[in-house]
């Protein structure tokens, strides 16, 4: 089939079956039900298969458009920029990877910080971009999310973080690890001030992102079928030398084991947030 | 040098030099030999550096290295272990307990590795399950309730990656510990005594002072794991260890830790008593410092400490596709 191809995820720490399918033309093939979908229909349906409700990955920008009233928001922190603190080099220079990711996404790093109105209520939203070096978290992502949490504290404004990340970014070494502590320290303040925080876990959310802010919402919700975990499936398989059970580390698996508050279809997320924030904020 | 395999390059250069030497026909080949020798010297230096960093990471994992209990028995008295998370199990990979430190009541928490095969398996090689982190949090909260300072000893390859650990919320357990430690009102001293393995280390490593033993390391991923993912093989862990900059010295220079604790001349494994004595002196000094600060100031300083970690510049983004 010439009209679709698998998109490569060059350094995904948890490789899996490619879930992103891109068309050259007007069709996209659903990886779950194998039906050919009109791209336009798919887009109108928020990137959810019109036949089987499979959730395609969508960009951080698109997520913000979907949540904010009239798709309008203001960005902050977009100028923050990684100077490659370790001068990291593997088979390829990290500086080159960064430059390429910046070029393809139009972002400086793997998250967008936005402020705007959601159903008429002021909210702050951080949306992670999984196309930027697997959505991994280095100093810039750590700083931006911390900024958002601090802004939420300062303005007494509810916070929503949409995660899509392979975890802490190896190329910034221990700096990346410490971003987990930095963000969680800010979240401790938010928590004690009783300012609402809803965490939305999307495909994929793993490693240091799951093991820090993504699991610390007042509500932790996920889209259907998202890969969510601490260790990547391959690492676990190699460690325990066992086949992993079917559906392991998918949203439904996590909810069954008590790790998620709800699984929410993308088309209902705005409504879910509206009602939750109402519960938290309205007197 | 852009190629990350100096060993192969050195061998290549040696071969070329031998070829040229066996066939000297002009001044130009002598000049060439000189040049190649110089290049080889640089490569050799690079390789020596790789070796010395790798040696450090191997010392951090040395099978005779003092583990948490070895330090506990030498530095503290009246240690009384506290077991279990009151939810599911007692995780032997993390040890918690009440103890005296020079007459003062303190809480001690640390990862525990095993010395022989049987004990290693029992301790799960120092790789904790969610229950370990939950036990630690329970005990930390108790320490806070009775206002006893907390000392944690970090020594883990990482949190355990298994089906059960995922099912029981490994990520959530670690995340909660990190957040709650940031807000604990008691003084917290953290010491990386061996391996500081990623989130599994951080789950008991948020505090007012972060110390690292001279031959310990603290990393976002193991050099082996990094090699597997970025180099896509198991051969480049030395290069990964160097690229990740995980030694105590590096992390001190980045402002990610507060102090490097020296080890006895041949490493902590060579003399447990001496290593413990040095650590004890460092703990005393830092604990006295922290106890002299009021709670609010201490918490603000702890916040600022982690808040300032990172290196960032400012530059306007360029539109996609350009
Ligand atoms: Zn479908």
XYZ file of C-alpha atoms and ligand atoms in Angstrom:
606
model
C 0.000 0.000 0.000
C 1.630 3.137 -1.194
C -0.561 5.676 0.490
C 0.514 5.212 4.046
C 3.761 4.707 5.848
C 4.909 4.067 9.369
C 6.444 7.056 11.005
C 9.758 6.311 12.641
C 10.342 7.200 16.288
C 14.123 7.436 16.219
C 14.971 7.333 19.922
C 11.790 6.164 21.597
C 12.924 4.508 24.855
C 9.916 2.205 24.728
C 9.492 1.132 21.159
C 6.217 -0.531 20.361
C 4.064 -1.066 17.336
C 4.008 2.239 15.513
C 0.759 3.910 16.412
C 1.104 6.925 14.206
C 0.130 6.457 10.626
C 0.501 9.230 8.160
C -0.937 9.425 4.715
C 0.560 10.979 1.729
C -2.915 11.462 0.351
C -6.422 11.784 1.633
C -6.721 8.517 3.545
C -5.400 7.222 6.836
C -5.510 3.587 7.779
C -6.689 2.825 11.296
C -4.160 0.523 12.997
C -6.903 -1.024 15.120
C -9.729 -1.776 12.703
C -7.673 -1.488 9.495
C -10.315 0.602 7.815
C -9.325 3.427 5.515
C -10.515 6.724 6.936
C -10.929 10.050 5.234
C -8.325 12.308 6.762
C -10.835 15.090 6.930
C -13.361 12.908 8.797
C -10.659 11.788 11.189
C -9.619 15.339 11.903
C -13.217 16.458 12.426
C -13.550 13.586 14.880
C -10.555 14.905 16.924
C -8.214 12.203 15.676
C -10.471 9.387 16.868
C -11.346 6.588 14.411
C -14.921 7.121 13.237
C -15.454 3.365 13.051
C -13.766 1.863 16.150
C -12.841 4.895 18.344
C -9.126 4.175 18.161
C -7.305 7.263 19.446
C -4.599 8.441 17.066
C -1.801 10.543 18.491
C -2.368 14.248 17.946
C -0.070 17.230 18.368
C 0.209 19.438 21.430
C -1.135 22.371 19.404
C -4.205 20.451 18.348
C -4.891 19.464 21.950
C -4.832 23.086 23.059
C -7.173 24.077 20.235
C -9.595 21.379 21.322
C -9.676 22.383 24.977
C -9.755 26.155 24.980
C -12.899 28.118 24.141
C -12.825 29.010 20.438
C -9.398 27.385 20.385
C -7.858 30.591 21.709
C -5.046 30.758 24.248
C -1.874 32.661 25.030
C 1.473 30.936 25.284
C 4.221 31.600 27.774
C 7.702 30.177 28.209
C 7.969 29.331 24.483
C 11.337 31.080 24.291
C 13.039 28.647 26.692
C 15.743 26.767 24.887
C 18.095 23.896 25.738
C 21.762 24.801 25.290
C 22.717 21.076 25.435
C 24.133 21.293 28.970
C 26.302 18.157 28.731
C 27.506 18.576 25.156
C 25.955 15.133 24.735
C 27.013 12.935 21.879
C 26.072 9.339 21.102
C 25.952 8.088 17.527
C 24.714 11.549 16.785
C 25.097 14.926 18.477
C 22.208 15.855 20.747
C 22.502 19.402 19.417
C 21.580 18.038 15.966
C 18.629 16.080 17.320
C 17.396 19.225 19.043
C 17.726 21.279 15.906
C 15.873 18.740 13.852
C 13.075 18.457 16.423
C 12.771 22.230 16.571
C 12.518 22.383 12.803
C 9.878 19.688 12.468
C 7.672 20.840 15.362
C 8.192 24.592 15.330
C 8.688 24.343 19.104
C 11.796 24.973 21.162
C 11.144 21.877 23.239
C 8.628 19.151 24.054
C 5.877 21.153 25.774
C 3.595 24.140 25.172
C 2.438 26.244 28.115
C -0.905 27.897 27.534
C -3.333 30.082 29.444
C -6.926 30.736 28.438
C -10.572 30.023 29.107
C -12.094 26.582 29.356
C -15.900 26.751 29.362
C -15.544 30.317 30.589
C -13.125 29.483 33.395
C -9.506 30.585 33.441
C -7.151 27.599 33.297
C -3.509 26.842 32.644
C -2.707 23.940 30.365
C 0.631 22.289 29.605
C 0.537 20.072 26.534
C 3.454 17.777 25.797
C 4.552 17.165 22.212
C 5.539 13.544 21.669
C 7.066 14.377 18.295
C 9.806 16.350 20.004
C 12.461 13.733 20.900
C 9.710 11.363 22.063
C 8.248 14.070 24.271
C 11.134 13.505 26.646
C 11.722 15.763 29.633
C 14.945 17.717 29.928
C 15.665 21.041 31.604
C 13.318 23.062 29.399
C 10.294 20.814 29.909
C 11.078 20.734 33.633
C 11.334 24.493 33.789
C 8.196 25.117 31.767
C 6.017 22.788 33.782
C 7.421 24.233 37.017
C 6.612 27.712 35.692
C 3.052 26.597 35.014
C 2.664 25.144 38.504
C 4.069 28.320 40.049
C 1.740 30.431 37.931
C -1.181 28.290 39.079
C -0.105 28.941 42.676
C 0.325 32.652 42.113
C -2.905 33.228 40.149
C -4.913 30.612 42.093
C -5.787 29.069 38.746
C -6.551 25.402 38.031
C -3.880 23.466 36.168
C -4.212 20.769 33.517
C -1.187 18.847 32.245
C -1.510 16.642 29.178
C 1.339 14.143 29.187
C 2.756 12.408 26.120
C 6.296 11.416 26.875
C 8.868 8.651 26.864
C 10.182 9.940 30.205
C 13.256 11.823 31.330
C 15.597 12.844 28.504
C 18.838 10.871 28.606
C 20.753 13.501 26.667
C 20.585 15.915 29.586
C 21.648 13.284 32.107
C 21.059 13.851 35.808
C 19.701 17.329 35.047
C 16.681 15.595 33.501
C 16.215 13.363 36.535
C 16.212 16.381 38.822
C 13.405 18.008 36.842
C 11.160 15.386 38.444
C 12.088 16.735 41.877
C 11.776 20.336 40.723
C 8.245 19.886 39.357
C 7.105 17.766 42.303
C 8.374 20.380 44.763
C 6.179 22.950 43.049
C 3.271 20.490 42.986
C 3.615 20.020 46.742
C 2.856 23.731 47.162
C -0.056 23.566 44.740
C -1.474 20.593 46.593
C -1.297 22.264 49.983
C -2.962 25.399 48.667
C -5.856 23.261 47.342
C -5.509 24.455 43.784
C -6.944 21.871 41.389
C -4.653 19.902 39.126
C -5.934 17.413 36.567
C -3.437 15.139 34.866
C -4.351 13.719 31.465
C -2.234 10.774 30.399
C -2.115 10.132 26.674
C -0.284 7.671 24.469
C 2.498 7.191 25.538
C 3.264 8.309 29.099
C 6.166 6.432 30.637
C 9.297 6.699 32.797
C 10.144 9.815 34.741
C 7.051 11.673 33.600
C 4.718 8.993 34.955
C 6.877 8.718 38.075
C 6.474 12.415 38.808
C 3.799 14.902 37.777
C 1.598 12.662 35.589
C 0.539 10.521 38.567
C 0.059 13.425 40.988
C -3.166 15.010 39.777
C -6.183 15.429 42.017
C -7.548 13.430 39.127
C -5.422 11.242 36.893
C -7.344 10.409 33.742
C -6.273 8.736 30.525
C -7.399 8.405 26.957
C -8.454 4.876 25.912
C -5.679 2.508 24.884
C -2.790 4.737 25.948
C 0.493 3.117 26.953
C 1.154 4.178 30.540
C 3.857 2.851 32.815
C 7.031 3.321 34.747
C 9.370 0.917 32.971
C 9.102 0.337 29.245
C 7.584 -2.998 28.185
C 10.845 -4.163 26.584
C 12.870 -3.488 29.726
C 10.380 -5.475 31.795
C 10.377 -8.345 29.320
C 14.166 -8.505 29.397
C 14.319 -8.320 33.190
C 11.741 -10.943 34.049
C 12.168 -13.066 30.887
C 8.451 -13.560 30.573
C 5.875 -12.657 27.979
C 3.830 -9.646 29.024
C 0.079 -10.151 29.452
C -2.264 -8.832 26.776
C -3.188 -5.197 27.222
C -0.382 -4.736 29.770
C 0.284 -1.077 30.609
C -2.675 0.155 28.596
C -5.191 2.561 30.153
C -7.776 -0.173 30.672
C -5.207 -2.370 32.457
C -4.249 0.493 34.766
C -7.805 1.405 35.597
C -8.665 -2.191 36.432
C -5.797 -2.160 38.931
C -6.885 1.078 40.552
C -4.252 3.370 39.075
C -6.530 5.745 37.135
C -9.585 7.752 38.150
C -11.221 7.487 34.757
C -10.687 6.654 31.123
C -12.159 9.457 29.081
C -12.737 9.478 25.339
C -10.979 12.431 23.729
C -14.309 13.784 22.509
C -15.513 14.012 26.133
C -12.387 15.401 27.772
C -13.420 19.045 27.655
C -16.753 18.198 29.219
C -15.035 16.078 31.879
C -12.686 18.950 32.734
C -15.528 21.445 32.867
C -17.443 19.329 35.357
C -14.397 18.465 37.459
C -13.228 22.054 37.747
C -16.778 22.995 38.649
C -16.651 20.449 41.487
C -13.286 21.730 42.701
C -13.801 25.481 42.358
C -17.440 26.527 42.523
C -18.923 27.430 45.875
C 36.941 12.723 17.262
C 33.405 12.028 16.219
C 33.603 8.255 16.299
C 32.805 6.994 19.756
C 34.904 3.836 19.608
C 38.493 4.829 20.393
C 39.568 1.221 20.852
C 38.884 0.278 17.246
C 40.477 3.511 16.053
C 43.639 2.955 18.050
C 43.963 -0.511 16.577
C 43.478 0.904 13.112
C 46.140 3.547 13.659
C 48.582 0.995 15.080
C 48.102 -1.106 11.979
C 48.719 1.864 9.694
C 51.853 2.841 11.604
C 53.199 -0.711 11.343
C 52.524 -0.719 7.621
C 54.323 2.572 7.133
C 57.254 1.521 9.358
C 57.786 -1.683 7.417
C 58.029 0.330 4.270
C 59.840 3.617 4.959
C 60.842 4.984 1.596
C 60.862 8.706 2.085
C 60.784 11.572 4.572
C 57.089 11.931 3.958
C 56.311 8.550 5.476
C 58.375 9.401 8.560
C 56.390 12.620 8.847
C 53.220 10.621 8.442
C 54.254 8.198 11.178
C 54.899 11.090 13.534
C 51.497 12.518 12.803
C 49.769 9.196 13.330
C 51.592 8.648 16.615
C 50.358 12.014 17.817
C 46.810 11.181 16.853
C 47.146 7.877 18.651
C 48.346 9.638 21.803
C 45.203 11.765 21.866
C 43.025 8.730 21.363
C 44.867 6.898 24.104
C 44.242 9.798 26.495
C 40.582 9.785 25.603
C 40.458 6.083 26.230
C 42.196 6.410 29.586
C 39.574 8.912 30.619
C 36.807 6.537 29.588
C 38.485 3.806 31.595
C 38.797 5.917 34.722
C 35.129 6.930 34.625
C 34.128 3.358 34.008
C 36.318 2.236 36.899
C 34.406 4.612 39.164
C 31.035 3.242 38.109
C 32.369 -0.251 38.751
C 33.585 0.790 42.196
C 30.102 2.138 42.951
C 28.834 -1.397 42.310
C 31.784 -3.236 43.882
C 30.629 -6.462 45.518
C 32.581 -5.644 48.675
C 31.351 -2.065 48.869
C 29.695 -1.118 52.167
C 25.899 -1.234 51.863
C 23.258 0.593 53.886
C 23.316 -1.845 56.829
C 27.119 -1.684 56.978
C 26.896 2.061 57.473
C 23.940 1.811 59.848
C 25.842 -0.518 62.170
C 28.906 1.706 62.184
C 27.343 5.171 62.302
C 24.160 4.725 64.352
C 23.285 2.922 67.564
C 20.120 1.152 68.756
C 18.871 0.667 65.221
C 15.349 -0.737 65.262
C 14.059 -1.740 61.872
C 10.470 -0.920 60.912
C 8.875 -3.261 58.383
C 6.050 -3.161 55.898
C 3.903 -0.661 54.046
C 0.663 -1.726 55.813
C -0.827 -2.169 52.372
C 0.650 -5.221 50.745
C 4.113 -6.367 51.798
C 7.454 -5.695 53.376
C 10.029 -4.884 50.717
C 13.503 -6.038 51.776
C 15.104 -3.842 49.089
C 14.458 -0.780 51.266
C 15.312 -0.696 54.947
C 13.732 1.742 57.387
C 14.316 2.199 61.058
C 14.684 4.326 64.166
C 18.173 4.903 65.484
C 20.430 7.129 67.535
C 22.938 9.333 65.845
C 25.367 10.585 68.479
C 22.646 10.624 71.097
C 20.020 12.138 68.823
C 16.914 10.256 67.638
C 16.814 9.972 63.867
C 15.004 7.977 61.186
C 17.140 6.112 58.675
C 15.997 4.836 55.293
C 18.139 3.182 52.649
C 18.192 0.801 49.724
C 19.737 -2.506 50.702
C 21.722 -4.825 48.461
C 22.713 -8.376 49.349
C 26.219 -9.684 49.858
C 25.905 -13.313 48.721
C 23.683 -14.798 46.042
C 20.923 -15.790 48.445
C 20.839 -12.415 50.132
C 21.055 -10.634 46.800
C 17.953 -12.400 45.644
C 16.208 -11.691 48.942
C 17.045 -7.993 48.597
C 16.173 -8.085 44.903
C 19.584 -6.548 44.135
C 18.470 -3.333 45.808
C 15.650 -2.829 43.285
C 12.588 -1.771 45.246
C 8.965 -2.506 44.498
C 6.181 0.034 45.143
C 5.861 -1.383 48.671
C 9.390 -0.251 49.438
C 8.605 3.335 48.501
C 5.300 3.223 50.372
C 6.976 1.829 53.470
C 9.550 4.616 53.214
C 6.830 7.266 52.935
C 4.942 5.867 55.906
C 8.082 5.959 57.993
C 9.004 9.464 56.799
C 5.593 10.737 57.880
C 6.117 9.143 61.258
C 9.481 10.859 61.547
C 7.770 14.132 60.690
C 5.033 13.524 63.249
C 7.650 13.209 65.985
C 10.019 15.739 64.429
C 12.997 13.420 64.031
C 15.539 14.228 61.336
C 15.674 11.872 58.371
C 18.808 10.397 56.839
C 18.502 8.417 53.609
C 21.158 6.244 51.983
C 20.749 5.730 48.250
C 22.099 2.600 46.581
C 19.985 1.078 43.831
C 20.365 0.117 40.173
C 16.795 1.407 39.807
C 13.226 0.680 40.815
C 12.248 -2.872 39.914
C 10.782 -3.237 36.422
C 8.255 -6.055 36.619
C 4.636 -6.851 35.882
C 3.725 -6.778 39.552
C 5.516 -3.495 40.197
C 3.609 -1.878 37.331
C 0.311 -3.395 38.478
C 0.796 -2.024 41.967
C 1.742 1.476 40.811
C 5.527 1.829 40.825
C 5.313 5.214 39.126
C 2.696 6.564 41.517
C 4.628 5.365 44.561
C 7.808 7.125 43.456
C 5.990 10.276 42.358
C 4.219 10.614 45.683
C 7.448 10.162 47.645
C 9.193 12.863 45.631
C 6.371 15.332 46.202
C 5.930 14.536 49.872
C 9.645 14.650 50.656
C 9.748 18.139 49.194
C 7.315 19.236 51.883
C 8.412 17.223 54.946
C 9.063 19.656 57.781
C 11.971 17.670 59.232
C 15.628 18.068 58.171
C 16.512 15.566 55.442
C 20.041 14.444 54.616
C 20.513 12.322 51.507
C 23.675 10.354 50.758
C 24.275 8.456 47.540
C 26.544 5.675 48.795
C 26.787 3.558 45.630
C 24.433 3.484 42.689
C 22.005 6.355 42.274
C 19.742 4.658 39.755
C 17.228 7.090 38.298
C 13.672 7.404 39.662
C 14.281 4.467 41.962
C 16.953 6.523 43.688
C 15.032 9.802 43.636
C 12.093 8.135 45.385
C 14.017 8.462 48.651
C 16.396 11.253 47.646
C 14.705 14.639 47.962
C 16.206 16.577 50.844
C 17.996 19.593 52.245
C 21.479 18.311 51.499
C 22.495 15.807 48.853
C 25.888 14.209 49.406
C 27.627 11.671 47.220
C 30.450 9.323 48.064
C 33.512 9.828 45.931
C 33.028 6.636 43.930
C 29.276 6.681 43.634
C 27.226 7.778 40.648
C 23.788 9.252 40.124
C 22.143 8.978 36.753
C 18.908 9.250 34.822
C 19.636 5.830 33.281
C 22.300 3.158 33.742
C 25.217 3.346 31.292
C 24.136 -0.087 30.015
C 20.566 1.066 29.439
C 21.770 4.213 27.718
C 24.055 2.206 25.440
C 21.183 -0.110 24.533
C 18.831 2.725 23.637
C 21.081 5.317 22.027
C 23.877 3.174 20.606
C 21.489 0.254 20.050
C 24.016 -2.247 21.414
C 25.532 -3.386 24.723
C 29.071 -2.369 23.811
C 29.062 1.354 24.526
C 28.422 1.588 28.250
C 31.802 3.266 28.814
C 31.003 5.953 26.290
C 27.517 6.281 27.771
C 28.926 6.616 31.296
C 31.180 9.404 30.108
C 28.532 11.179 28.036
C 25.977 11.117 30.871
C 28.416 12.828 33.293
C 27.297 10.902 36.348
C 30.252 11.064 38.725
C 30.037 12.885 42.053
C 32.604 15.379 40.810
C 30.573 16.201 37.671
C 27.325 16.563 39.571
C 28.950 18.826 42.148
C 30.172 21.072 39.344
C 26.601 21.211 37.947
C 25.223 22.256 41.327
C 23.077 19.104 41.502
C 24.641 17.899 44.743
C 26.091 19.714 47.750
C 29.225 17.799 48.624
C 31.453 14.892 47.668
C 32.304 12.645 50.610
C 35.842 11.304 50.228
C 36.497 7.588 50.500
C 39.496 5.795 52.037
C 42.497 5.624 49.737
C 41.582 2.443 47.859
C 37.841 3.007 47.904
C 35.115 2.398 50.476
C 35.166 -1.356 49.841
C 38.745 -1.565 51.085
C 37.943 -0.202 54.527
C 34.328 -0.113 55.708
C 35.209 1.332 59.117
C 37.163 4.228 57.685
C 34.492 4.955 55.050
C 31.811 5.015 57.751
C 33.906 7.266 59.981
C 34.349 9.834 57.216
C 30.660 9.742 56.366
C 29.729 10.120 60.019
C 31.746 13.321 60.279
C 30.004 14.754 57.229
C 26.571 13.788 58.499
C 27.250 15.415 61.873
C 28.266 18.717 60.335
C 25.305 18.908 57.951
C 22.806 17.818 60.558
C 24.020 20.506 62.952
C 23.708 23.085 60.174
C 20.170 22.030 59.329
C 18.976 21.884 62.919
C 20.106 25.476 63.392
C 17.729 26.701 60.666
C 14.021 27.283 61.335
C 11.491 25.130 59.468
C 10.209 27.784 57.108
C 13.664 28.842 55.988
C 14.720 25.242 55.574
C 11.707 24.437 53.400
C 12.235 27.536 51.293
C 15.870 26.653 50.802
C 14.949 23.099 49.866
C 12.520 24.487 47.322
C 15.060 26.882 45.848
C 17.664 24.157 45.706
C 15.651 21.960 43.338
C 14.021 24.931 41.645
C 17.394 26.130 40.412
C 18.450 22.804 38.872
C 18.802 22.986 35.116
C 20.545 24.909 32.369
C 18.324 26.970 30.101
C 18.662 29.733 27.558
C 16.125 31.983 25.942
C 15.604 32.144 22.197
C 12.540 32.668 20.033
C 11.265 29.479 18.373
C 11.472 29.159 14.600
C 8.333 28.260 12.684
C 8.029 24.589 11.706
C 9.555 23.434 8.449
C 12.168 26.165 8.190
Zn -10.560 2.115 13.662
